[in-house]
Short mmCIF file of C-alpha atoms and ligand atoms in Angstrom, two decimals:
data_model
loop_
_atom_site.label_atom_id
_atom_site.label_comp_id
_atom_site.label_asym_id
_atom_site.label_seq_id
_atom_site.Cartn_x
_atom_site.Cartn_y
_atom_site.Cartn_z
CA MET A 1239 324.99 125.67 434.86
CA SER A 1240 323.73 126.20 431.32
CA PRO A 1241 323.29 123.01 429.31
CA ILE A 1242 326.25 121.86 427.29
CA ASP A 1243 326.10 122.66 423.58
CA TYR A 1244 327.55 119.67 421.74
CA SER A 1245 327.25 121.19 418.26
CA VAL A 1246 330.95 121.46 417.42
CA TYR A 1247 333.02 119.48 419.83
CA LEU A 1248 336.76 119.91 419.41
CA VAL A 1249 338.89 117.03 420.64
CA THR A 1250 342.48 118.19 420.77
CA GLY A 1251 345.50 116.53 419.24
CA ARG A 1252 348.62 118.64 419.57
CA ASP A 1253 350.64 116.26 417.42
CA LEU A 1254 348.50 117.19 414.42
CA LEU A 1255 349.27 120.91 414.43
CA PRO A 1256 350.69 122.09 411.11
CA PRO A 1257 354.12 123.72 411.13
CA GLY A 1258 353.97 127.30 412.35
CA GLN A 1259 350.69 126.84 414.17
CA SER A 1260 350.74 126.87 417.97
CA PHE A 1261 348.29 124.98 420.15
CA GLU A 1262 347.14 128.21 421.77
CA SER A 1263 346.51 129.99 418.48
CA THR A 1264 344.62 127.03 416.98
CA LEU A 1265 342.49 126.71 420.09
CA THR A 1266 341.78 130.44 420.21
CA ALA A 1267 340.86 130.58 416.53
CA ALA A 1268 338.61 127.55 416.82
CA LEU A 1269 336.88 128.80 419.95
CA SER A 1270 336.30 132.21 418.37
CA SER A 1271 334.70 130.60 415.34
CA GLY A 1272 332.07 128.22 416.54
CA VAL A 1273 333.56 125.43 418.68
CA THR A 1274 331.11 124.87 421.54
CA LEU A 1275 332.90 122.24 423.64
CA VAL A 1276 336.52 121.12 424.05
CA GLN A 1277 338.06 117.85 425.14
CA LEU A 1278 341.74 117.90 425.99
CA ARG A 1279 343.14 114.63 424.73
CA GLU A 1280 346.76 113.88 425.62
CA LYS A 1281 347.78 110.34 424.96
CA THR A 1282 351.51 110.59 425.63
CA ALA A 1283 352.08 113.54 427.99
CA ASP A 1284 353.45 112.98 431.46
CA THR A 1285 351.18 114.04 434.29
CA GLY A 1286 353.08 117.30 434.87
CA ASP A 1287 352.95 118.30 431.20
CA PHE A 1288 349.31 117.25 430.98
CA LEU A 1289 348.49 119.48 433.94
CA THR A 1290 350.33 122.45 432.46
CA ILE A 1291 348.58 122.17 429.11
CA ALA A 1292 345.28 121.57 430.86
CA ARG A 1293 345.66 124.85 432.77
CA THR A 1294 346.43 126.74 429.56
CA THR A 1295 343.49 125.10 427.80
CA LYS A 1296 341.15 125.85 430.68
CA ALA A 1297 342.13 129.53 430.63
CA ILE A 1298 341.48 129.81 426.88
CA CYS A 1299 338.16 127.93 427.19
CA ASP A 1300 337.10 130.17 430.08
CA ALA A 1301 337.90 133.27 428.06
CA HIS A 1302 335.47 132.01 425.40
CA ASN A 1303 332.94 130.68 427.86
CA VAL A 1304 333.27 127.17 426.43
CA PRO A 1305 333.31 124.12 428.73
CA LEU A 1306 336.38 121.90 428.89
CA LEU A 1307 336.39 118.12 429.36
CA ILE A 1308 339.48 116.04 430.02
CA ASN A 1309 340.13 112.77 428.26
CA ASP A 1310 340.48 109.83 430.61
CA ARG A 1311 342.10 111.58 433.60
CA VAL A 1312 339.72 112.38 436.42
CA ASP A 1313 342.60 113.71 438.52
CA ILE A 1314 343.54 116.30 435.89
CA ALA A 1315 339.89 117.30 435.49
CA LEU A 1316 339.65 117.87 439.26
CA ALA A 1317 342.96 119.74 439.41
CA VAL A 1318 341.97 122.30 436.78
CA GLY A 1319 338.26 122.48 437.60
CA ALA A 1320 337.17 121.13 434.23
CA ALA A 1321 333.49 120.55 433.49
CA GLY A 1322 334.01 116.80 433.37
CA VAL A 1323 335.72 113.89 431.64
CA HIS A 1324 335.49 111.73 428.58
CA VAL A 1325 336.30 108.06 429.04
CA GLY A 1326 336.98 105.34 426.51
CA GLN A 1327 335.82 101.76 426.77
CA ASP A 1328 339.19 100.77 428.26
CA ASP A 1329 339.33 103.64 430.74
CA MET A 1330 337.77 104.11 434.13
CA GLN A 1331 334.05 103.31 434.02
CA VAL A 1332 331.43 106.04 433.89
CA LYS A 1333 330.12 105.20 437.35
CA ASP A 1334 333.57 105.36 438.95
CA ALA A 1335 334.40 108.66 437.27
CA ARG A 1336 331.07 110.08 438.35
CA ALA A 1337 331.71 109.05 441.96
CA LEU A 1338 335.01 110.94 442.02
CA LEU A 1339 333.78 114.12 440.35
CA PRO A 1340 331.67 116.87 441.91
CA PRO A 1341 327.91 116.80 441.38
CA GLY A 1342 326.85 118.09 438.00
CA ALA A 1343 330.12 117.10 436.30
CA ILE A 1344 329.85 115.82 432.74
CA VAL A 1345 330.86 112.24 431.99
CA GLY A 1346 330.93 111.10 428.39
CA VAL A 1347 331.94 107.77 426.95
CA SER A 1348 333.09 106.43 423.58
CA CYS A 1349 330.73 103.89 422.02
CA ASN A 1350 331.12 101.70 418.98
CA SER A 1351 328.40 99.11 419.44
CA ALA A 1352 324.88 98.57 420.68
CA ASP A 1353 326.27 97.02 423.86
CA ASP A 1354 328.44 100.07 424.52
CA VAL A 1355 325.46 102.38 424.14
CA ARG A 1356 323.23 100.25 426.36
CA ARG A 1357 325.90 100.22 429.05
CA ALA A 1358 326.40 103.99 428.77
CA ARG A 1359 322.68 104.38 429.24
CA ALA A 1360 322.54 102.04 432.22
CA ASP A 1361 325.54 103.79 433.80
CA GLY A 1362 324.00 107.22 433.38
CA ALA A 1363 326.50 108.82 431.03
CA ASP A 1364 325.76 112.42 430.04
CA TYR A 1365 326.67 111.85 426.44
CA VAL A 1366 328.08 109.24 424.11
CA GLY A 1367 330.70 109.75 421.41
CA ILE A 1368 329.71 107.33 418.66
CA GLY A 1369 332.47 106.26 416.30
CA ALA A 1370 334.43 105.83 414.36
CA VAL A 1371 332.05 106.88 411.61
CA TYR A 1372 334.70 106.95 408.90
CA GLY A 1373 338.32 105.95 408.68
CA THR A 1374 340.72 108.32 410.39
CA MET A 1375 344.47 108.74 410.66
CA THR A 1376 344.09 110.39 414.05
CA LYS A 1377 343.51 107.29 416.09
CA ASN A 1378 344.33 103.68 415.54
CA VAL A 1379 340.72 102.55 415.35
CA LYS A 1380 340.42 98.80 415.82
CA ASN A 1381 336.65 98.63 416.00
CA PRO A 1382 334.46 98.45 412.89
CA LEU A 1383 333.80 101.73 411.11
CA LEU A 1384 330.14 102.56 411.49
CA GLY A 1385 329.05 104.87 408.69
CA PRO A 1386 326.21 107.34 409.34
CA ARG A 1387 323.41 104.86 409.12
CA ALA A 1388 324.71 102.59 411.86
CA VAL A 1389 325.18 105.71 413.97
CA GLY A 1390 321.46 106.35 413.46
CA ALA A 1391 320.72 102.82 414.63
CA LEU A 1392 322.75 103.39 417.79
CA LEU A 1393 320.98 106.69 418.40
CA ALA A 1394 317.70 104.79 418.48
CA LEU A 1395 318.96 103.01 421.62
CA LEU A 1396 318.93 106.37 423.41
CA ASP A 1397 315.23 106.97 422.77
CA GLY A 1398 313.47 108.08 425.92
CA SER A 1399 316.70 109.12 427.65
CA HIS A 1400 318.36 112.50 428.11
CA ILE A 1401 321.73 111.22 426.99
CA ARG A 1402 323.24 113.42 424.28
CA ALA A 1403 325.20 112.04 421.34
CA VAL A 1404 327.96 113.17 419.04
CA ALA A 1405 329.57 111.31 416.17
CA ILE A 1406 333.34 111.09 415.77
CA GLY A 1407 335.92 109.77 413.37
CA GLY A 1408 336.93 111.12 409.98
CA ILE A 1409 334.33 113.87 409.99
CA GLY A 1410 334.90 117.17 408.24
CA ALA A 1411 332.95 119.85 406.42
CA GLY A 1412 332.74 117.70 403.29
CA ASN A 1413 330.81 114.86 404.87
CA LEU A 1414 329.22 116.50 407.88
CA ALA A 1415 325.77 117.39 406.56
CA ARG A 1416 325.33 113.97 405.06
CA THR A 1417 326.52 112.41 408.31
CA LEU A 1418 324.02 114.37 410.35
CA ARG A 1419 321.22 113.57 407.97
CA GLY A 1420 322.15 109.94 407.55
CA ALA A 1421 322.25 109.38 411.30
CA ILE A 1422 318.66 109.96 412.26
CA ALA A 1423 316.83 107.28 414.24
CA ASP A 1424 313.33 106.20 413.28
CA SER A 1425 312.00 108.18 416.23
CA GLY A 1426 313.49 111.31 414.70
CA ARG A 1427 316.30 111.50 417.24
CA ALA A 1428 319.34 113.11 415.68
CA LEU A 1429 322.91 113.80 416.69
CA ASP A 1430 323.47 116.71 419.04
CA GLY A 1431 326.73 117.54 417.37
CA VAL A 1432 329.95 116.32 415.94
CA ALA A 1433 333.37 115.72 417.46
CA VAL A 1434 336.44 116.37 415.36
CA VAL A 1435 340.15 116.26 415.85
CA SER A 1436 342.09 116.62 412.63
CA ASP A 1437 339.62 118.72 410.66
CA ILE A 1438 340.41 121.58 413.03
CA MET A 1439 343.72 120.64 414.67
CA ALA A 1440 345.55 119.87 411.42
CA SER A 1441 344.12 122.86 409.60
CA LYS A 1442 346.21 125.87 408.66
CA GLU A 1443 343.01 127.86 409.07
CA PRO A 1444 341.40 126.32 412.16
CA GLY A 1445 338.99 129.24 412.54
CA LYS A 1446 337.64 128.72 409.06
CA ALA A 1447 337.41 124.97 409.58
CA ALA A 1448 335.44 125.45 412.80
CA ALA A 1449 333.16 128.05 411.22
CA LYS A 1450 332.29 125.71 408.36
CA LEU A 1451 331.37 122.92 410.75
CA ALA A 1452 329.36 125.29 412.91
CA ALA A 1453 327.40 126.58 409.92
CA ILE A 1454 326.54 123.07 408.79
CA VAL A 1455 325.41 121.95 412.25
CA LYS A 1456 323.35 125.11 412.63
CA ASP A 1457 321.65 124.57 409.28
CA PHE A 1458 320.89 121.01 410.21
CA LYS A 1459 319.41 121.87 413.58
CA LYS A 1460 317.30 124.56 412.02
CA SER A 1461 316.01 122.16 409.42
CA MET A 1462 315.13 119.59 412.08
CA SER A 1463 313.17 122.09 414.11
CA ALA A 1464 311.42 123.64 411.12
CA PRO A 1465 310.11 120.87 408.92
CA ASN A 1466 309.26 121.49 405.32
CA PRO A 1467 306.01 123.41 405.28
CA GLU A 1468 303.22 121.77 403.38
CA LYS A 1469 302.44 124.11 400.54
CA PRO A 1470 299.51 123.13 398.37
CA LEU A 1471 300.21 123.09 394.67
CA HIS A 1472 297.77 124.31 392.09
CA VAL A 1473 298.14 123.09 388.55
CA PRO A 1474 297.60 126.46 386.88
CA ASP A 1475 300.11 128.07 389.25
CA LEU A 1476 302.56 125.30 388.55
CA LEU A 1477 302.25 125.76 384.83
CA ASP A 1478 302.81 129.48 385.29
CA GLU A 1479 305.92 128.57 387.23
CA VAL A 1480 307.09 126.45 384.32
CA VAL A 1481 306.94 129.45 382.04
CA ARG A 1482 308.47 131.75 384.61
CA VAL A 1483 311.42 129.49 385.31
CA MET A 1484 312.04 128.98 381.59
CA ASN A 1485 312.20 132.73 381.18
CA VAL A 1486 314.51 133.10 384.13
CA VAL A 1487 316.91 130.63 382.53
CA ARG A 1488 316.99 132.69 379.38
CA GLU A 1489 317.62 135.84 381.35
CA LEU A 1490 320.21 134.48 383.72
CA ASN A 1491 322.00 132.17 381.34
CA PRO A 1492 323.31 130.12 384.27
CA LEU A 1493 326.49 128.15 384.08
CA VAL A 1494 325.69 124.47 384.50
CA HIS A 1495 328.62 122.28 385.42
CA GLN A 1496 328.02 118.68 384.45
CA ILE A 1497 330.11 115.66 385.20
CA THR A 1498 328.76 112.81 383.19
CA ASN A 1499 329.85 109.81 381.24
CA THR A 1500 331.11 110.00 377.69
CA VAL A 1501 327.98 108.44 376.18
CA VAL A 1502 325.90 111.53 376.76
CA THR A 1503 328.22 114.49 377.07
CA THR A 1504 327.20 116.03 373.75
CA GLN A 1505 323.44 115.62 374.20
CA SER A 1506 323.63 116.99 377.73
CA ALA A 1507 325.56 120.04 376.59
CA ASN A 1508 323.22 120.62 373.66
CA ILE A 1509 320.02 120.49 375.63
CA THR A 1510 321.51 122.84 378.22
CA LEU A 1511 322.30 125.32 375.44
CA ALA A 1512 318.85 124.85 373.96
CA ALA A 1513 317.27 125.74 377.31
CA GLY A 1514 319.25 128.97 377.37
CA ALA A 1515 322.00 128.08 379.81
CA SER A 1516 325.75 127.56 379.44
CA PRO A 1517 327.05 124.05 379.95
CA ILE A 1518 330.53 123.25 381.17
CA MET A 1519 331.31 119.57 380.86
CA ALA A 1520 334.49 119.42 382.93
CA THR A 1521 335.53 116.64 385.26
CA ALA A 1522 338.06 119.00 386.81
CA PRO A 1523 336.71 121.24 389.55
CA LYS A 1524 339.50 123.72 389.07
CA LYS A 1525 341.25 124.71 385.90
CA SER A 1526 344.42 123.03 386.96
CA ALA A 1527 346.39 120.59 384.91
CA ASN A 1528 346.96 118.47 387.98
CA TRP A 1529 343.30 118.05 388.67
CA LEU A 1530 342.67 117.16 385.08
CA LEU A 1531 345.33 114.52 385.09
CA SER A 1532 344.67 113.06 388.48
CA LEU A 1533 340.92 112.87 388.79
CA ASP A 1534 338.74 110.28 387.21
CA VAL A 1535 335.03 110.97 386.83
CA VAL A 1536 334.02 109.54 390.20
CA GLY A 1537 336.96 111.27 391.88
CA ALA A 1538 335.82 114.55 390.38
CA MET A 1539 332.30 113.99 391.69
CA ARG A 1540 333.68 113.37 395.15
CA VAL A 1541 335.50 116.68 395.09
CA VAL A 1542 332.89 118.80 393.34
CA GLY A 1543 329.83 117.50 395.22
CA PRO A 1544 330.86 118.71 398.69
CA ALA A 1545 332.19 121.95 397.18
CA ALA A 1546 328.80 122.56 395.58
CA ASN A 1547 327.09 121.84 398.89
CA LEU A 1548 329.27 124.27 400.76
CA ALA A 1549 328.73 126.96 398.14
CA ARG A 1550 324.97 126.36 398.34
CA THR A 1551 324.98 125.46 394.69
CA PRO A 1552 322.11 123.22 393.65
CA LEU A 1553 323.27 119.72 392.86
CA VAL A 1554 321.50 117.05 390.88
CA PHE A 1555 322.60 113.48 391.43
CA ASP A 1556 321.66 110.84 388.92
CA PRO A 1557 322.89 107.41 389.99
CA VAL A 1558 322.96 105.80 386.59
CA GLY A 1559 322.37 102.08 386.50
CA VAL A 1560 323.14 101.89 390.21
CA GLY A 1561 321.39 98.57 390.63
CA ALA A 1562 323.37 96.89 387.86
CA THR A 1563 326.65 96.19 389.62
CA ALA A 1564 328.16 96.06 393.08
CA PHE A 1565 330.67 98.70 391.97
CA ARG A 1566 327.95 101.18 391.12
CA LYS A 1567 326.14 100.49 394.38
CA ARG A 1568 329.33 101.09 396.34
CA THR A 1569 330.10 104.22 394.39
CA THR A 1570 326.61 105.63 394.84
CA GLN A 1571 326.65 104.86 398.54
CA GLY A 1572 330.03 106.54 398.87
CA LEU A 1573 328.87 109.60 396.96
CA LEU A 1574 325.67 109.89 398.97
CA ASP A 1575 327.71 109.66 402.15
CA GLY A 1576 330.23 112.20 400.89
CA PHE A 1577 327.95 114.92 399.72
CA GLN A 1578 324.46 115.79 400.57
CA CYS A 1579 321.49 117.77 399.68
CA VAL A 1580 321.75 121.12 401.33
CA LEU A 1581 318.65 122.50 402.88
CA ASP A 1582 317.88 126.08 402.16
CA CYS A 1583 316.48 126.99 405.54
CA GLU A 1584 315.22 130.38 404.54
CA ARG A 1585 313.04 128.97 401.80
CA GLY A 1586 312.22 125.79 403.63
CA VAL A 1587 312.94 123.58 400.66
CA TRP A 1588 315.61 121.07 399.81
CA ILE A 1589 317.59 122.52 396.99
CA SER A 1590 319.10 119.38 395.50
CA VAL A 1591 317.55 116.69 393.40
CA LEU A 1592 318.05 112.93 393.37
CA LYS A 1593 316.90 111.67 390.02
CA GLY A 1594 316.54 108.22 388.53
CA ASN A 1595 314.27 105.75 386.84
CA ALA A 1596 312.38 103.10 388.79
CA GLY A 1597 315.25 100.60 388.79
CA GLU A 1598 317.76 103.19 389.91
CA LEU A 1599 315.67 104.64 392.69
CA ALA A 1600 314.66 101.17 393.88
CA ALA A 1601 318.36 100.35 394.14
CA VAL A 1602 319.07 103.57 396.03
CA ALA A 1603 316.19 102.75 398.37
CA GLY A 1604 317.77 99.37 399.08
CA LEU A 1605 321.28 100.66 399.74
CA GLN A 1606 322.81 99.73 403.05
CA THR A 1607 319.68 98.86 404.93
CA SER A 1608 321.94 96.68 406.97
CA THR A 1609 325.52 97.64 407.59
CA PRO A 1610 328.66 95.54 407.18
CA THR A 1611 329.19 95.68 410.94
CA GLY A 1612 325.93 93.81 411.49
CA ILE A 1613 324.31 96.69 413.34
CA GLU A 1614 320.78 97.17 412.12
CA SER A 1615 320.89 100.31 410.06
CA GLY A 1616 318.86 103.29 411.19
CA LEU A 1617 317.85 103.72 407.56
CA LYS A 1618 314.17 103.16 407.08
CA PRO A 1619 313.31 100.60 404.41
CA ILE A 1620 311.17 102.12 401.69
CA PRO A 1621 307.93 100.25 401.05
CA GLY A 1622 307.76 99.10 397.46
CA ALA A 1623 311.53 99.12 396.85
CA GLU A 1624 311.49 95.35 396.39
CA GLU A 1625 308.88 95.58 393.62
CA VAL A 1626 311.32 96.86 391.05
CA ARG A 1627 314.60 95.40 389.93
CA ALA A 1628 317.22 97.15 387.87
CA LYS A 1629 318.30 95.65 384.57
CA GLY A 1630 321.45 97.39 383.37
CA VAL A 1631 320.55 101.03 383.18
CA ASP A 1632 317.00 100.00 382.47
CA THR A 1633 314.18 98.84 384.67
CA ALA A 1634 312.65 95.39 384.54
CA GLY A 1635 309.02 94.65 385.21
CA PRO A 1636 305.89 96.72 385.56
CA GLY A 1637 307.10 99.17 388.18
CA PHE A 1638 305.86 100.30 391.57
CA THR A 1639 302.29 99.71 392.65
CA ASP A 1640 302.37 103.03 394.49
CA PRO A 1641 305.01 105.15 392.78
CA ALA A 1642 303.91 108.38 394.45
CA GLY A 1643 304.15 106.75 397.88
CA PHE A 1644 307.55 105.29 397.04
CA VAL A 1645 309.00 108.58 395.84
CA ARG A 1646 307.58 110.48 398.79
CA ALA A 1647 309.11 108.00 401.23
CA LEU A 1648 312.50 108.05 399.50
CA ALA A 1649 312.55 111.85 399.31
CA GLY A 1650 311.68 111.98 403.00
CA ARG A 1651 314.40 109.55 403.94
CA GLU A 1652 317.10 111.07 401.77
CA HIS A 1653 315.98 114.60 402.55
CA CYS A 1654 316.13 115.84 399.01
CA THR A 1655 313.74 116.45 396.19
CA THR A 1656 313.44 113.14 394.40
CA LEU A 1657 312.42 112.63 390.82
CA LEU A 1658 311.28 109.27 389.50
CA SER A 1659 311.36 109.32 385.72
CA GLY A 1660 309.29 106.95 383.67
CA ALA A 1661 306.19 106.80 381.52
CA THR A 1662 304.77 109.01 384.22
CA ASP A 1663 307.18 111.07 386.27
CA TYR A 1664 306.86 111.68 389.98
CA VAL A 1665 308.57 114.46 391.88
CA SER A 1666 308.42 114.73 395.64
CA ASP A 1667 310.07 116.75 398.38
CA GLY A 1668 309.01 114.21 400.98
CA ALA A 1669 305.71 115.93 401.71
CA ARG A 1670 304.18 116.88 398.41
CA CYS A 1671 304.22 114.79 395.28
CA VAL A 1672 303.66 115.89 391.72
CA ARG A 1673 302.77 113.47 388.96
CA VAL A 1674 303.67 114.51 385.43
CA SER A 1675 301.81 112.47 382.87
CA ASN A 1676 302.82 113.74 379.50
CA GLY A 1677 305.32 111.08 378.52
CA VAL A 1678 306.31 110.45 374.93
CA GLU A 1679 307.05 106.88 373.94
CA VAL A 1680 309.96 107.67 371.65
CA LEU A 1681 312.08 109.06 374.48
CA GLY A 1682 312.32 105.58 375.93
CA ARG A 1683 314.27 104.57 372.84
CA VAL A 1684 316.68 107.49 372.79
CA THR A 1685 319.82 106.89 374.74
CA GLY A 1686 320.76 109.84 376.89
CA SER A 1687 317.23 111.18 377.13
CA GLY A 1688 317.32 110.58 380.88
CA CYS A 1689 320.58 112.45 380.96
CA MET A 1690 319.08 115.31 379.09
CA LEU A 1691 316.27 115.39 381.58
CA GLY A 1692 318.89 115.65 384.31
CA SER A 1693 320.57 118.51 382.46
CA LEU A 1694 317.28 120.35 382.24
CA VAL A 1695 316.52 119.74 385.90
CA ALA A 1696 319.92 121.13 386.77
CA THR A 1697 319.52 124.08 384.44
CA TYR A 1698 316.18 125.08 385.85
CA CYS A 1699 317.26 124.55 389.43
CA ALA A 1700 320.17 126.91 388.79
CA ALA A 1701 317.78 129.58 387.60
CA ALA A 1702 315.08 128.93 390.13
CA ALA A 1703 316.77 130.25 393.25
CA HIS A 1704 313.52 131.87 394.25
CA ILE A 1705 311.29 129.02 393.17
CA ALA A 1706 310.85 125.80 395.10
CA ASP A 1707 312.76 122.96 393.51
CA LEU A 1708 309.78 120.78 393.31
CA ASP A 1709 308.21 123.23 390.96
CA ALA A 1710 311.45 123.69 389.08
CA ALA A 1711 311.91 119.96 388.68
CA ALA A 1712 308.36 119.61 387.40
CA ALA A 1713 309.02 122.44 385.00
CA HIS A 1714 311.73 120.73 383.02
CA ILE A 1715 309.90 117.46 382.78
CA ALA A 1716 307.06 119.28 381.17
CA ASP A 1717 309.59 121.06 378.98
CA LEU A 1718 311.41 117.96 377.80
CA ASP A 1719 308.23 116.10 377.14
CA GLY A 1720 306.82 119.06 375.31
CA ALA A 1721 309.89 119.31 373.13
CA ALA A 1722 309.84 115.61 372.39
CA ALA A 1723 306.17 115.77 371.59
CA LYS A 1724 306.83 118.42 368.99
CA ALA A 1725 309.59 116.34 367.49
CA ASP A 1726 307.57 113.15 367.47
CA VAL A 1727 306.42 112.70 363.87
CA ASP A 1728 303.61 110.41 364.99
CA GLY A 1729 302.13 113.49 366.57
CA ALA A 1730 301.82 113.09 370.30
CA ASP A 1731 299.19 115.42 371.59
CA THR A 1732 300.98 118.22 373.39
CA ASP A 1733 297.72 119.73 374.57
CA THR A 1734 297.10 116.86 376.93
CA SER A 1735 300.27 117.56 378.90
CA THR A 1736 299.19 117.53 382.49
CA VAL A 1737 300.97 118.44 385.65
CA VAL A 1738 298.93 117.49 388.65
CA ARG A 1739 299.29 116.72 392.30
CA GLY A 1740 300.26 113.10 392.70
CA ASP A 1741 297.87 111.53 395.09
CA THR A 1742 294.79 113.01 393.53
CA SER A 1743 295.67 112.46 389.89
CA THR A 1744 294.52 109.58 387.78
CA VAL A 1745 295.98 110.82 384.52
CA VAL A 1746 298.57 108.47 383.11
CA ARG A 1747 299.66 108.74 379.55
CA GLY A 1748 302.58 107.96 377.36
CA ASP A 1749 305.95 106.48 378.02
CA MET A 1750 308.78 108.69 379.06
CA LEU A 1751 312.43 108.39 379.83
CA VAL A 1752 312.63 104.73 380.60
CA GLY A 1753 316.20 104.34 379.43
CA ALA A 1754 317.94 106.93 381.52
CA LEU A 1755 321.71 106.93 381.28
CA THR A 1756 323.46 109.62 383.22
CA GLY A 1757 326.25 110.72 385.45
CA VAL A 1758 326.33 113.42 388.03
CA LEU A 1759 325.38 116.93 387.26
CA VAL A 1760 326.78 119.65 389.39
CA LEU A 1761 325.71 123.11 388.62
CA SER A 1762 327.00 126.47 389.53
CA ILE A 1763 325.10 129.64 389.02
N1 3NM B 1148 337.83 108.50 418.96
P1 3NM B 1148 339.40 112.80 413.48
S1 3NM B 1148 337.83 108.13 416.44
C1 3NM B 1148 339.42 110.36 419.32
O1 3NM B 1148 336.06 105.88 417.38
C2 3NM B 1148 338.68 109.44 418.45
O2 3NM B 1148 335.98 106.54 419.42
C3 3NM B 1148 337.31 107.74 418.01
O3 3NM B 1148 339.71 112.08 414.85
C4 3NM B 1148 336.38 106.63 418.27
O4 3NM B 1148 338.32 113.80 413.76
C5 3NM B 1148 338.79 109.38 417.06
O5 3NM B 1148 340.71 113.47 413.17
C6 3NM B 1148 339.62 110.23 416.21
O6 3NM B 1148 339.05 111.78 412.48
C7 3NM B 1148 338.83 111.28 415.50
MG1 MG B 1149 340.97 106.47 426.72
#
């Protein structure tokens, strides 16, 4: 028997079907569009009805060559010749189910805690369904919600075993990539797939819903098997890139959608125009009066971020003053869990940018390293994060002892190009790190200069579809500093602007962008 593909695991729920949609048509559409495994879950059906629906389901699964598992009921699985069963913690135990089923049958089990996973391992389960990751209306979940990082911690308990793992609970296209990326154990073990009920069952377009999930899982798996290639950077080449990307902006005149706070809206729009792009400063993702009325800024970010990810639109996230209050920390955590940095597999680069000053990035590094449920988070602590504390939107203290190392580690963990702005700026994609040392002191005293930097990063990313983000991000820093240098009446020396590879550089000059104040920038080309 070929190995089970857990990528997109549909767990049925007939009660969730929208009006006019039959179980058979939903199942057929989903199976034609990327679902790789089905679990028939019937919580209220009598045995006779369960058997009838199981036969129908088995026939449809067979027609698509997709294995079928039965929730809880070993007898039904045997009667229809299903590939196996899925049991909950209150159902028959894995060992007992295994004893009743033919050799080679699949037995999976729901897990919510470290103990559950350890027991599943000891009992020889084939896979675990870890959940609930997020809140869901589909099941009355009494256990603690895990969040992606605790899922990663539970995955670590499977190290060295062949047990496969899927996550379940409140997962859909909008949070899937972030879920997959957030749930990686230290060993590098990742989820084998995702189980969903309502995202497909309650959809009026179940085929489309399944296809979206399948595309995201495929992207993720590809990115895990093909790590970011190490591409050496040469300063002269990089400076050529700066010029090239600036020209591309002028040619393309990209539309740059920016959702930001009211302090900086005007500056952000102006610098976008000055770079040769078109800003749109809307909090509403669609031109609809309802959206405008009903969405606050954070709400708009929650809607637009995942939409940008799905459309493969570069997205710059600037968690302004995240360390200052519990509210901002919560909001940033929620946003990071809700949207994610999409990997462009063809180019082998992460196409989104996380940007902040030292205080902000230190706070992001410290987010949720332990989860509310007490499970040790799978999120790696970032060395040096404790060296910097946020003070309002500003940073207190002298900064990181090894900023390049810090940024590289954070970029690696968050899987997106990360830009640390400061007197010297550092940009890393997790492998390479560029240090930009042409800071201009006056920028530290201009509110919104960090925001403007974010606008430029976004603008150049939009234009740089064929240029690695790292280079694009470095390009605008050089640009903003250059512009500021020209404007600085005390005459900063623009000729000494230097863009060099981080770990080899010793050039540090100036003071740039300490007081960053920004929102989220979402750009569309
Ligand atoms: N099991 P949806 S959560 C069936 O935590 C199930 O074990 C869960 O539904 C667990 O994809 C869940 O609609 C429901 O959120 C998942
Ligand atoms: Mg059960």
